[in-house]
Amino acid sequence: MTMVAAQDAAALEEVQTPAQTEAPRILSGAQALMESLIAEGTEVIFGYPGGAIMPTYDALFDYTDRLDHILVRHEQGAGHAAQGYARTSGKPGVCLVTSGPGGTNLVTPIADAIIDCTPLVCIIGQVKSTLLGTDAFQETDIIGVTTPVCKWNYQITNADDVPAIIAKAFYIAKSGKPGPVVIDFTRDAQVSPMTKPYEYKKVETLASYKPRVIPKDEHLERAAQLINNAQRPYVLFGQGVLISGAEEELKAFAEKTDIPCASTLLGLSAMPIDHPNYVGWLGMHGNYGPNVLTTQADVVIAIGMRFDDRVTGDATKYIRQAKVIHIEIDPAEIDKIIKADAPVVGDAKETLKRLLPLVKQNNHAAWRNEFKKYDLIEEQKITQRELTPEGQIKMAEVVNMLSEKTKGEACVIADVGQHQMIAARYYKFKNPRSYIASGGLGTMGFAIPAAFGAKKGAPEREVVAFIGDGCFQMTIQELGTIAQSGLPVKLIILNNNYLGMVRQWQQLFFEKRYSFVELQNPDFVTIAKGFGIAGHTCSERENLGESLDRLLQSDKPYLLEVMVEKEENVFPMVPAGAAVADIRLD
């Protein structure tokens, strides 16, 4: 036995096991963590063990009847899986990894989660507190590393602090504008016994942190006045609607005011696409009318969105003609990009509830019909071309056919690139929380682990991931996680043997100088079979329908590789730095 192991064993002798526990309970820091996670309703942990977190994994051994731990193959996979879980379940995703590279491998999902407002509780092992700052084995200043990319972080060096810090972590992660929190857990704090009986109290308020959920009456009245007097009002809604659970309130607001509504990328599925007030999707590769007609609106109501550059294009030219109502729970987002004439700080659900009685019944049919004119242009110039059965299979055909076969009811996970935009464009979402992708950070490799996490968060739903051949190789090892679980996660590779989005930009803006974007890909189906996942390749259009049926009918994980057109481009497209009115159709 090593000296460290002997010290740990000696310390643990002072601690009662859960089976021996009688009130008052004296637990180790690691046991206190387990009890605290359970008290917060945690059911699933995504993690990977290692030296500095080993005492916590030892404690977890006695809690596996109440905590379902998923062993990923890489710590980045743990983070993305936790994101997928959070996005479908609405609960914070929980990660558990070791110090040093374990923590730094988790940084990308943490950064992804902060920009996409995904609640995570990330628990990272750390060397003993007496070794902090000595460059000990696998020591990394994870507090310093994660401070810019998380909502809050804290280093636990005393076992007594565990219950209060975990309670605070969950409260901060899921309240207000959700996001990731990081707990750096020193090894001695994990092993040491608490000096007082374990007690857990959920946090409901913090003196220094008071997110405003209920908007101010005077702000609502100002917003209602602008809406009631508008001739061409326009709602732009984002993921804040989904986060707050305001889907029904949004529909009620749209139906009473008869205002056309467009979605950001992450807002997709908050309103069914067949709703009469839904006019499409905003952004760089969004629909034609919803982008162009922002220049004709006289009042823009932005709900739960932050005016990302992929939505605004050149922000100096964006909706300059319109009065802007910005409904947002995070006051830091107000006036950050676009000046608001009527800022409303509050939760989207509560705000829409309180705004609804203040707005008038209206009829904006003529204004809504303007969008249909642009829909016709887009249909003739893009959709017909992308769905015409000529040449190689096109990405749009695959997504469109899957949408029809699943009746728009699947949960779609998209990785990053052309396939992401095509999935957003052609899947006909009917249910909330049905489009899950890495938005603000654009993390390649997101989809395989996120799809697994999404299935854990919503096991009753069909979960299908669209992944590019480049993205697939970023986190291909997580096929092992999916295979070991046996969950029927469905993976579709849209394979064009290119880093497609980069190639498109090089074609359009760099004189077709294709610099390091062509891929020599492996045999994906054989690799999947090596992990124990069945699959096949489809390269002929006449086999596409049957191939999708085989995928969907499988009661186990399944991989379908579809060979698609090699140099297919994604349109519409707003060139970088251009105004949204300059959107290109080819």
Coordinates of C-alpha atoms in Angstrom, one line a residue:
M1 CA 0.0 0.0 0.0
T2 CA 1.3 3.4 -0.9
M3 CA 1.7 6.2 1.7
V4 CA -1.2 8.2 0.1
A5 CA -3.5 5.1 0.0
A6 CA -2.6 4.3 3.6
Q7 CA -3.4 7.9 4.7
D8 CA -6.7 7.7 2.8
A9 CA -7.6 4.4 4.4
A10 CA -6.8 5.7 7.9
A11 CA -9.0 8.7 7.3
L12 CA -11.8 6.6 6.0
E13 CA -11.8 4.4 9.1
E14 CA -13.1 7.4 11.0
V15 CA -16.1 7.6 8.6
Q16 CA -19.2 5.5 8.9
T17 CA -20.4 3.9 5.7
P18 CA -24.0 4.7 4.6
A19 CA -25.2 1.2 5.8
Q20 CA -23.9 2.0 9.3
T21 CA -25.2 5.6 9.4
E22 CA -27.4 6.6 12.3
A23 CA -28.4 10.1 13.2
P24 CA -26.4 12.2 13.7
R25 CA -24.4 11.2 10.5
I26 CA -20.7 11.9 10.2
L27 CA -19.8 11.5 6.6
S28 CA -16.6 12.0 4.6
G29 CA -16.6 14.9 2.1
A30 CA -17.0 12.4 -0.7
Q31 CA -20.0 10.8 0.9
A32 CA -21.5 14.2 1.7
L33 CA -21.2 15.0 -2.1
M34 CA -23.2 11.9 -2.9
E35 CA -25.9 12.7 -0.4
S36 CA -26.0 16.3 -1.7
L37 CA -26.4 15.3 -5.3
I38 CA -29.3 13.0 -4.4
A39 CA -30.9 15.8 -2.3
E40 CA -30.8 17.9 -5.5
G41 CA -32.6 15.3 -7.5
T42 CA -29.6 14.1 -9.5
E43 CA -30.2 10.8 -11.2
V44 CA -27.4 10.6 -13.8
I45 CA -23.7 11.5 -13.6
F46 CA -21.4 11.5 -16.6
G47 CA -17.8 11.0 -15.6
Y48 CA -14.3 9.5 -15.8
P49 CA -12.3 8.4 -12.8
G50 CA -8.7 9.3 -12.0
G51 CA -6.3 9.7 -9.1
A52 CA -7.4 13.0 -7.5
I53 CA -11.1 12.1 -7.7
M54 CA -10.7 8.4 -6.7
P55 CA -12.0 8.8 -3.1
T56 CA -15.2 10.2 -4.5
Y57 CA -15.5 7.3 -7.0
D58 CA -15.0 5.0 -4.0
A59 CA -17.9 6.6 -2.2
L60 CA -20.0 6.4 -5.4
F61 CA -19.6 2.6 -5.3
D62 CA -22.0 2.5 -2.4
Y63 CA -24.6 4.8 -4.1
T64 CA -25.0 3.1 -7.5
D65 CA -28.5 2.1 -6.5
R66 CA -29.5 5.8 -6.5
L67 CA -27.0 7.4 -8.9
D68 CA -26.6 6.2 -12.4
H69 CA -23.0 6.8 -13.4
I70 CA -22.2 6.8 -17.1
L71 CA -18.5 6.0 -17.9
V72 CA -17.6 8.1 -20.9
R73 CA -14.4 7.6 -23.0
H74 CA -13.1 11.1 -22.7
E75 CA -13.9 13.9 -20.3
Q76 CA -15.1 16.2 -23.2
G77 CA -17.7 13.5 -23.9
A78 CA -18.9 13.8 -20.3
G79 CA -19.5 17.5 -20.7
H80 CA -21.3 17.3 -24.0
A81 CA -23.4 14.3 -22.7
A82 CA -24.4 16.4 -19.7
Q83 CA -25.4 19.2 -22.0
G84 CA -27.6 16.9 -24.0
Y85 CA -29.1 15.6 -20.8
A86 CA -29.8 19.1 -19.5
R87 CA -31.3 20.3 -22.8
T88 CA -33.9 17.5 -23.0
S89 CA -34.6 17.0 -19.3
G90 CA -34.5 20.6 -18.2
K91 CA -32.4 19.5 -15.2
P92 CA -28.7 20.4 -14.6
G93 CA -26.3 17.9 -16.1
V94 CA -23.7 16.6 -13.7
C95 CA -20.0 15.8 -14.6
L96 CA -17.4 14.1 -12.4
V97 CA -13.8 14.1 -13.5
T98 CA -10.3 14.1 -12.1
S99 CA -7.7 16.9 -11.8
G100 CA -5.2 18.2 -14.4
P101 CA -6.1 16.9 -17.9
G102 CA -9.4 15.6 -16.6
G103 CA -10.4 19.2 -15.8
T104 CA -8.9 20.8 -18.8
N105 CA -10.6 18.3 -21.1
L106 CA -13.9 19.5 -19.7
V107 CA -13.2 23.1 -20.4
T108 CA -14.6 23.0 -24.0
P109 CA -18.0 21.7 -22.9
I110 CA -18.0 24.3 -20.0
A111 CA -17.3 27.1 -22.5
D112 CA -20.0 25.7 -24.8
A113 CA -22.5 25.6 -21.9
I114 CA -21.9 29.1 -20.8
I115 CA -22.6 30.6 -24.2
D116 CA -25.6 28.4 -24.8
C117 CA -27.0 28.9 -21.3
T118 CA -26.9 25.2 -20.4
P119 CA -27.0 24.3 -16.6
L120 CA -24.1 22.0 -15.6
V121 CA -22.6 21.2 -12.3
C122 CA -19.0 20.1 -13.0
I123 CA -17.1 18.5 -10.1
I124 CA -13.4 18.2 -10.7
G125 CA -10.9 16.5 -8.5
Q126 CA -7.8 18.4 -7.2
V127 CA -4.6 17.5 -5.4
K128 CA -4.4 17.7 -1.6
S129 CA -4.7 21.3 -0.3
T130 CA -1.2 21.1 1.1
L131 CA 0.1 20.5 -2.4
L132 CA -1.7 23.4 -4.1
G133 CA 0.7 25.7 -5.9
T134 CA 3.6 23.2 -5.9
D135 CA 3.1 21.9 -9.5
A136 CA 2.2 18.5 -8.0
F137 CA 1.3 15.6 -10.3
Q138 CA -1.8 16.5 -12.3
E139 CA -2.3 19.8 -10.6
T140 CA -3.9 22.5 -12.7
D141 CA -5.3 25.8 -11.4
I142 CA -8.8 24.9 -12.6
I143 CA -10.4 27.8 -10.8
G144 CA -8.2 30.2 -12.9
V145 CA -8.7 28.2 -16.1
T146 CA -12.5 28.1 -15.8
T147 CA -13.3 31.5 -14.4
P148 CA -13.8 33.2 -17.8
V149 CA -16.1 30.4 -19.1
C150 CA -18.4 29.5 -16.2
K151 CA -21.1 31.1 -14.2
W152 CA -19.5 30.5 -10.8
N153 CA -16.7 28.3 -9.4
Y154 CA -15.4 27.3 -6.0
Q155 CA -12.6 25.2 -4.5
I156 CA -13.6 23.0 -1.6
T157 CA -10.8 22.3 0.8
N158 CA -12.9 21.4 3.9
A159 CA -15.3 18.5 4.0
D160 CA -17.7 20.6 6.2
D161 CA -18.3 23.0 3.2
V162 CA -19.6 20.3 0.8
P163 CA -23.4 20.5 1.5
A164 CA -23.6 24.3 1.4
I165 CA -21.4 24.6 -1.7
I166 CA -23.3 22.0 -3.7
A167 CA -26.6 23.6 -2.8
K168 CA -25.3 26.9 -3.9
A169 CA -23.9 25.4 -7.1
F170 CA -27.2 23.9 -8.2
Y171 CA -29.1 27.1 -7.4
I172 CA -26.7 29.2 -9.5
A173 CA -26.5 26.7 -12.4
K174 CA -30.3 26.6 -12.9
S175 CA -31.6 30.0 -11.8
G176 CA -31.8 33.2 -13.8
K177 CA -29.8 32.7 -17.0
P178 CA -28.7 29.1 -16.6
G179 CA -25.1 28.1 -17.0
P180 CA -22.2 25.9 -15.9
V181 CA -20.7 26.0 -12.4
V182 CA -17.4 24.3 -11.5
I183 CA -16.5 22.8 -8.1
D184 CA -12.8 22.1 -7.5
F185 CA -12.7 19.3 -4.9
T186 CA -9.3 18.7 -3.2
R187 CA -8.4 15.1 -2.4
D188 CA -8.1 15.7 1.4
A189 CA -11.6 17.3 1.5
Q190 CA -13.0 14.2 -0.2
V191 CA -11.4 11.8 2.3
S192 CA -11.6 13.8 5.6
P193 CA -14.6 13.3 7.9
M194 CA -16.9 16.2 8.5
T195 CA -16.6 17.7 11.9
K196 CA -20.4 18.1 12.3
P197 CA -23.4 16.0 11.4
Y198 CA -24.4 16.1 7.7
E199 CA -27.3 18.5 7.0
Y200 CA -28.5 19.6 3.6
K201 CA -30.5 22.8 2.9
K202 CA -31.4 23.8 -0.6
V203 CA -30.5 27.3 -1.6
E204 CA -33.4 29.5 -2.7
T205 CA -31.8 33.0 -2.5
L206 CA -28.4 34.5 -2.3
A207 CA -27.6 37.9 -1.0
S208 CA -25.2 38.7 -3.8
Y209 CA -27.2 37.1 -6.6
K210 CA -30.8 38.1 -7.3
P211 CA -31.9 37.3 -10.9
R212 CA -35.0 39.3 -11.7
V213 CA -37.8 36.9 -12.8
I214 CA -40.8 39.3 -12.5
P215 CA -40.5 42.3 -14.8
K216 CA -41.4 45.8 -13.7
D217 CA -44.9 47.0 -14.5
E218 CA -43.8 50.2 -16.1
H219 CA -41.6 48.3 -18.5
L220 CA -44.4 46.0 -19.5
E221 CA -46.7 49.0 -20.1
R222 CA -44.2 50.7 -22.3
A223 CA -43.7 47.5 -24.3
A224 CA -47.5 47.0 -24.7
Q225 CA -47.9 50.5 -25.9
L226 CA -45.4 50.0 -28.7
I227 CA -46.9 46.6 -29.6
N228 CA -50.5 48.0 -29.7
N229 CA -49.5 50.9 -32.0
A230 CA -47.3 48.9 -34.3
Q231 CA -48.2 48.4 -38.0
R232 CA -45.5 45.8 -38.8
P233 CA -44.5 44.2 -35.5
Y234 CA -42.2 41.2 -35.5
V235 CA -41.2 38.7 -32.8
L236 CA -37.7 37.3 -32.8
F237 CA -37.5 34.5 -30.2
G238 CA -34.6 32.4 -28.9
Q239 CA -33.8 29.6 -26.6
G240 CA -34.9 31.7 -23.6
V241 CA -38.4 30.6 -24.5
L242 CA -37.5 26.9 -24.2
I243 CA -35.4 27.4 -21.0
S244 CA -38.3 29.2 -19.2
G245 CA -40.9 26.8 -20.6
A246 CA -42.8 29.6 -22.2
E247 CA -43.9 27.8 -25.4
E248 CA -47.6 28.1 -24.7
E249 CA -47.3 31.7 -23.6
L250 CA -45.5 32.5 -26.8
K251 CA -48.2 30.9 -28.9
A252 CA -51.0 32.7 -26.9
F253 CA -49.2 36.0 -27.4
A254 CA -48.7 35.4 -31.1
E255 CA -52.3 34.4 -31.6
K256 CA -53.8 37.3 -29.8
T257 CA -51.6 40.0 -31.4
D258 CA -51.3 38.1 -34.8
I259 CA -47.6 39.0 -35.0
P260 CA -45.3 37.0 -37.2
C261 CA -42.6 35.1 -35.2
A262 CA -39.2 33.9 -36.3
S263 CA -36.7 31.7 -34.4
T264 CA -33.0 31.9 -33.7
L265 CA -31.1 28.6 -34.3
L266 CA -31.4 27.5 -30.6
G267 CA -34.9 28.7 -30.4
L268 CA -36.0 26.2 -33.0
S269 CA -38.9 23.9 -31.8
A270 CA -40.2 26.4 -29.3
M271 CA -43.0 27.0 -31.8
P272 CA -44.3 24.3 -34.2
I273 CA -43.3 25.1 -37.7
D274 CA -46.9 24.7 -38.9
H275 CA -48.2 27.4 -36.6
P276 CA -49.8 30.2 -38.7
N277 CA -47.7 32.9 -37.0
Y278 CA -44.4 31.0 -37.4
V279 CA -42.5 32.5 -40.4
G280 CA -39.2 30.7 -40.2
W281 CA -35.7 30.8 -39.0
L282 CA -33.3 33.7 -38.5
G283 CA -29.6 33.9 -39.1
M284 CA -26.6 33.4 -41.4
H285 CA -28.2 30.3 -43.0
G286 CA -31.8 31.0 -42.0
N287 CA -34.8 31.6 -44.2
Y288 CA -34.9 34.3 -46.8
G289 CA -38.0 36.3 -45.7
P290 CA -37.4 36.3 -41.9
N291 CA -34.0 37.8 -42.5
V292 CA -34.8 40.4 -45.2
L293 CA -38.0 41.6 -43.6
T294 CA -36.3 42.6 -40.4
T295 CA -35.5 45.7 -42.3
Q296 CA -39.2 46.5 -42.8
A297 CA -40.6 45.9 -39.2
D298 CA -41.5 49.0 -37.2
V299 CA -41.4 47.2 -33.8
V300 CA -39.2 44.2 -33.0
I301 CA -40.0 42.2 -29.9
A302 CA -36.9 40.1 -29.0
I303 CA -37.8 37.3 -26.6
G304 CA -35.1 35.3 -24.8
M305 CA -32.4 36.0 -27.4
R306 CA -29.2 38.0 -27.4
F307 CA -28.8 39.4 -30.9
D308 CA -25.9 37.1 -31.7
D309 CA -23.7 38.2 -34.7
R310 CA -25.0 35.2 -36.7
V311 CA -28.5 36.7 -36.4
T312 CA -27.7 40.4 -36.9
G313 CA -24.9 40.3 -39.5
D314 CA -23.5 43.8 -39.5
A315 CA -25.1 45.1 -36.3
T316 CA -24.7 48.7 -37.3
K317 CA -27.2 48.1 -40.1
Y318 CA -29.6 45.9 -38.2
I319 CA -33.2 47.0 -37.5
R320 CA -32.2 50.7 -37.4
Q321 CA -35.7 51.6 -38.5
A322 CA -37.5 49.7 -35.7
K323 CA -38.4 50.3 -32.1
V324 CA -36.9 47.4 -30.1
I325 CA -38.5 45.6 -27.2
H326 CA -36.0 43.3 -25.6
I327 CA -37.3 40.7 -23.1
E328 CA -34.3 39.1 -21.4
I329 CA -33.6 37.7 -18.0
D330 CA -29.9 38.8 -18.1
P331 CA -29.7 42.6 -17.8
A332 CA -26.1 42.4 -19.2
E333 CA -27.6 41.4 -22.6
I334 CA -29.8 44.6 -22.7
D335 CA -28.2 47.2 -25.0
K336 CA -25.1 45.1 -25.4
I337 CA -25.5 44.7 -29.2
I338 CA -28.8 46.4 -30.1
K339 CA -30.2 49.4 -28.3
A340 CA -33.6 48.7 -26.7
D341 CA -36.3 51.3 -26.7
A342 CA -38.2 49.2 -24.2
P343 CA -36.0 46.9 -22.2
V344 CA -37.9 44.3 -20.1
V345 CA -35.8 42.4 -17.7
G346 CA -37.4 39.1 -16.6
D347 CA -38.1 35.5 -17.2
A348 CA -39.7 34.9 -20.7
K349 CA -42.6 32.9 -19.3
E350 CA -43.5 35.3 -16.5
T351 CA -43.1 38.3 -18.8
L352 CA -45.4 36.9 -21.5
K353 CA -48.0 36.0 -18.9
R354 CA -48.0 39.6 -17.6
L355 CA -47.8 41.1 -21.0
L356 CA -50.7 39.2 -22.6
P357 CA -53.5 41.1 -20.8
L358 CA -51.9 44.4 -21.8
V359 CA -51.8 43.8 -25.6
K360 CA -54.8 44.2 -27.9
Q361 CA -56.4 41.6 -30.2
N362 CA -55.1 42.4 -33.6
N363 CA -55.0 41.4 -37.2
H364 CA -51.7 41.6 -39.1
A365 CA -52.6 39.2 -42.0
A366 CA -51.3 41.6 -44.7
W367 CA -47.9 41.9 -42.9
R368 CA -47.7 38.2 -42.4
N369 CA -48.4 37.6 -46.1
E370 CA -45.3 39.5 -47.0
F371 CA -43.3 36.6 -45.6
K372 CA -45.1 34.2 -48.0
K373 CA -43.8 36.1 -51.0
Y374 CA -40.2 35.4 -49.9
D375 CA -41.1 31.8 -49.1
L376 CA -42.1 31.3 -52.7
I377 CA -38.8 32.8 -53.9
E378 CA -36.8 30.6 -51.5
E379 CA -38.8 27.5 -52.6
Q380 CA -38.1 28.2 -56.3
K381 CA -34.4 29.1 -56.0
I382 CA -33.2 26.8 -53.2
T383 CA -35.7 24.2 -51.9
Q384 CA -36.6 22.7 -55.2
R385 CA -33.0 22.4 -56.2
E386 CA -32.0 20.8 -52.9
L387 CA -34.8 18.3 -53.0
T388 CA -34.6 17.4 -56.7
P389 CA -33.6 13.8 -57.0
E390 CA -30.7 14.2 -59.4
G391 CA -27.0 13.4 -59.1
Q392 CA -25.7 12.2 -55.7
I393 CA -27.9 12.2 -52.6
K394 CA -28.2 15.7 -51.1
M395 CA -28.2 16.4 -47.4
A396 CA -31.6 18.0 -47.6
E397 CA -33.1 14.9 -49.0
V398 CA -31.9 12.8 -46.0
V399 CA -33.2 15.3 -43.4
N400 CA -36.5 15.9 -45.2
M401 CA -37.2 12.2 -45.5
L402 CA -36.3 11.5 -41.9
S403 CA -38.7 14.3 -40.9
E404 CA -41.5 12.7 -42.8
K405 CA -40.8 9.3 -41.4
T406 CA -40.7 10.5 -37.8
K407 CA -43.6 13.0 -38.4
G408 CA -41.5 15.8 -37.0
E409 CA -41.5 14.3 -33.5
A410 CA -37.9 13.1 -33.1
C411 CA -35.4 14.9 -31.0
V412 CA -32.7 16.0 -33.5
I413 CA -29.1 16.5 -32.4
A414 CA -26.9 18.3 -34.8
D415 CA -23.1 18.6 -34.9
V416 CA -21.5 21.7 -36.4
G417 CA -21.3 22.6 -40.1
Q418 CA -23.3 22.3 -43.2
H419 CA -25.3 19.3 -41.9
Q420 CA -26.3 21.4 -38.8
M421 CA -27.8 24.1 -41.0
I422 CA -29.6 21.6 -43.3
A423 CA -31.0 19.8 -40.2
A424 CA -32.3 23.1 -38.9
R425 CA -33.8 24.0 -42.3
Y426 CA -35.5 20.8 -43.3
Y427 CA -36.6 19.1 -40.1
K428 CA -40.3 20.0 -39.4
F429 CA -40.2 20.3 -35.6
K430 CA -43.5 19.7 -33.8
N431 CA -42.4 19.4 -30.2
P432 CA -40.3 21.6 -27.8
R433 CA -36.7 20.8 -27.0
S434 CA -36.4 19.0 -30.3
Y435 CA -33.3 20.7 -31.8
I436 CA -30.1 20.4 -29.8
A437 CA -26.9 21.8 -31.2
S438 CA -23.8 23.7 -30.2
G439 CA -24.8 27.3 -31.0
G440 CA -22.5 30.0 -29.8
L441 CA -19.3 28.1 -29.5
G442 CA -19.8 25.9 -32.6
T443 CA -18.1 22.8 -31.1
M444 CA -17.3 20.1 -33.6
G445 CA -17.7 16.7 -32.0
F446 CA -20.7 17.8 -29.9
A447 CA -23.3 15.4 -31.4
I448 CA -22.2 11.9 -30.5
P449 CA -22.0 12.4 -26.7
A450 CA -24.8 15.0 -26.7
A451 CA -27.1 12.5 -28.4
F452 CA -26.4 9.9 -25.8
G453 CA -27.0 12.5 -23.0
A454 CA -30.2 13.6 -24.7
K455 CA -31.5 10.0 -24.8
K456 CA -30.7 9.6 -21.1
G457 CA -32.7 12.8 -20.4
A458 CA -35.6 11.8 -22.5
P459 CA -35.6 8.0 -22.9
E460 CA -39.1 7.9 -24.3
R461 CA -38.2 10.0 -27.3
E462 CA -36.6 9.0 -30.6
V463 CA -33.2 10.7 -30.7
V464 CA -31.4 11.0 -34.0
A465 CA -28.1 12.8 -34.6
F466 CA -26.9 14.3 -37.8
I467 CA -23.1 14.4 -37.9
G468 CA -20.6 15.4 -40.6
D469 CA -17.7 13.1 -41.4
G470 CA -15.2 15.6 -39.9
C471 CA -17.2 16.1 -36.7
F472 CA -17.7 12.4 -36.2
Q473 CA -14.0 11.8 -35.8
M474 CA -13.7 14.4 -33.1
T475 CA -15.5 12.3 -30.5
I476 CA -15.7 8.9 -32.2
Q477 CA -14.5 7.2 -29.0
E478 CA -17.9 7.9 -27.5
L479 CA -19.4 5.1 -29.6
G480 CA -18.0 3.0 -26.8
T481 CA -20.2 4.8 -24.3
I482 CA -23.3 4.4 -26.5
A483 CA -22.5 0.7 -27.1
Q484 CA -22.0 -0.1 -23.4
S485 CA -25.3 1.5 -22.5
G486 CA -27.2 -0.3 -25.3
L487 CA -29.6 2.7 -25.6
P488 CA -31.1 3.0 -29.1
V489 CA -29.3 6.3 -30.1
K490 CA -29.5 6.7 -33.9
L491 CA -26.5 8.3 -35.7
I492 CA -26.5 9.5 -39.3
I493 CA -23.2 10.5 -40.9
L494 CA -23.7 12.9 -43.9
N495 CA -20.4 12.1 -45.5
N496 CA -19.1 14.3 -48.3
N497 CA -15.4 13.6 -47.5
Y498 CA -14.8 17.3 -46.8
L499 CA -14.9 19.7 -44.0
G500 CA -17.9 21.0 -45.8
M501 CA -18.6 24.4 -44.3
V502 CA -14.9 25.5 -44.4
R503 CA -14.8 24.3 -48.0
Q504 CA -17.9 26.3 -48.9
W505 CA -16.3 29.5 -47.5
Q506 CA -13.1 28.7 -49.4
Q507 CA -15.0 28.3 -52.6
L508 CA -17.1 31.5 -52.2
F509 CA -14.6 33.8 -50.5
F510 CA -11.1 32.4 -51.1
E511 CA -11.1 31.7 -54.8
K512 CA -11.6 28.0 -54.4
R513 CA -8.2 27.6 -52.7
Y514 CA -9.2 24.4 -50.8
S515 CA -6.6 24.5 -48.1
F516 CA -6.6 21.3 -46.0
V517 CA -10.3 20.5 -46.1
E518 CA -10.4 17.2 -48.0
L519 CA -10.6 14.2 -45.8
Q520 CA -9.4 10.6 -46.2
N521 CA -12.0 9.0 -44.0
P522 CA -11.9 5.6 -42.3
D523 CA -14.6 2.9 -42.8
F524 CA -17.0 4.3 -40.2
V525 CA -19.4 1.4 -40.3
T526 CA -16.6 -1.1 -39.6
I527 CA -15.4 1.1 -36.7
A528 CA -18.9 1.2 -35.3
K529 CA -19.2 -2.6 -35.5
G530 CA -15.9 -2.8 -33.7
F531 CA -17.6 -1.0 -30.8
G532 CA -20.6 -3.4 -31.1
I533 CA -22.9 -1.0 -33.0
A534 CA -24.7 -2.2 -36.1
G535 CA -24.8 0.0 -39.2
H536 CA -24.5 0.3 -42.9
T537 CA -23.7 2.7 -45.7
C538 CA -26.2 4.1 -48.2
S539 CA -24.9 5.6 -51.4
E540 CA -27.9 5.2 -53.8
R541 CA -31.0 7.3 -53.7
E542 CA -33.3 4.4 -54.3
N543 CA -32.0 2.8 -51.1
L544 CA -32.4 5.9 -48.9
G545 CA -35.9 5.2 -47.6
E546 CA -35.2 1.6 -46.7
S547 CA -32.0 2.7 -45.0
L548 CA -33.7 5.2 -42.8
D549 CA -36.4 2.5 -42.0
R550 CA -33.6 0.1 -40.8
L551 CA -32.2 2.9 -38.7
L552 CA -35.5 3.9 -37.1
Q553 CA -36.7 0.3 -36.5
S554 CA -33.6 -0.8 -34.6
D555 CA -34.1 -1.2 -30.9
K556 CA -30.4 -0.8 -30.3
P557 CA -27.8 1.9 -31.2
Y558 CA -27.4 2.2 -35.0
L559 CA -25.2 4.0 -37.4
L560 CA -26.2 5.0 -40.9
E561 CA -23.6 6.5 -43.2
V562 CA -25.1 8.4 -46.2
M563 CA -22.7 9.3 -49.0
V564 CA -23.9 12.8 -50.1
E565 CA -23.0 15.3 -52.8
K566 CA -19.3 16.2 -52.4
E567 CA -19.4 19.9 -53.1
E568 CA -22.9 20.8 -52.0
N569 CA -23.3 24.4 -50.6
V570 CA -25.8 25.6 -48.0
F571 CA -28.0 28.6 -48.9
P572 CA -29.4 31.1 -48.0
M573 CA -26.3 32.6 -46.6
V574 CA -25.4 36.0 -45.1
P575 CA -21.7 36.6 -45.9
A576 CA -19.6 37.4 -42.8
G577 CA -19.8 41.2 -42.0
A578 CA -22.7 41.8 -44.4
A579 CA -26.1 43.1 -43.5
V580 CA -29.0 40.6 -43.3
A581 CA -30.6 42.3 -46.3
D582 CA -27.6 41.2 -48.4
I583 CA -28.4 37.5 -47.9
R584 CA -27.4 35.3 -50.8
L585 CA -29.5 32.7 -52.5
D586 CA -26.7 31.2 -54.5

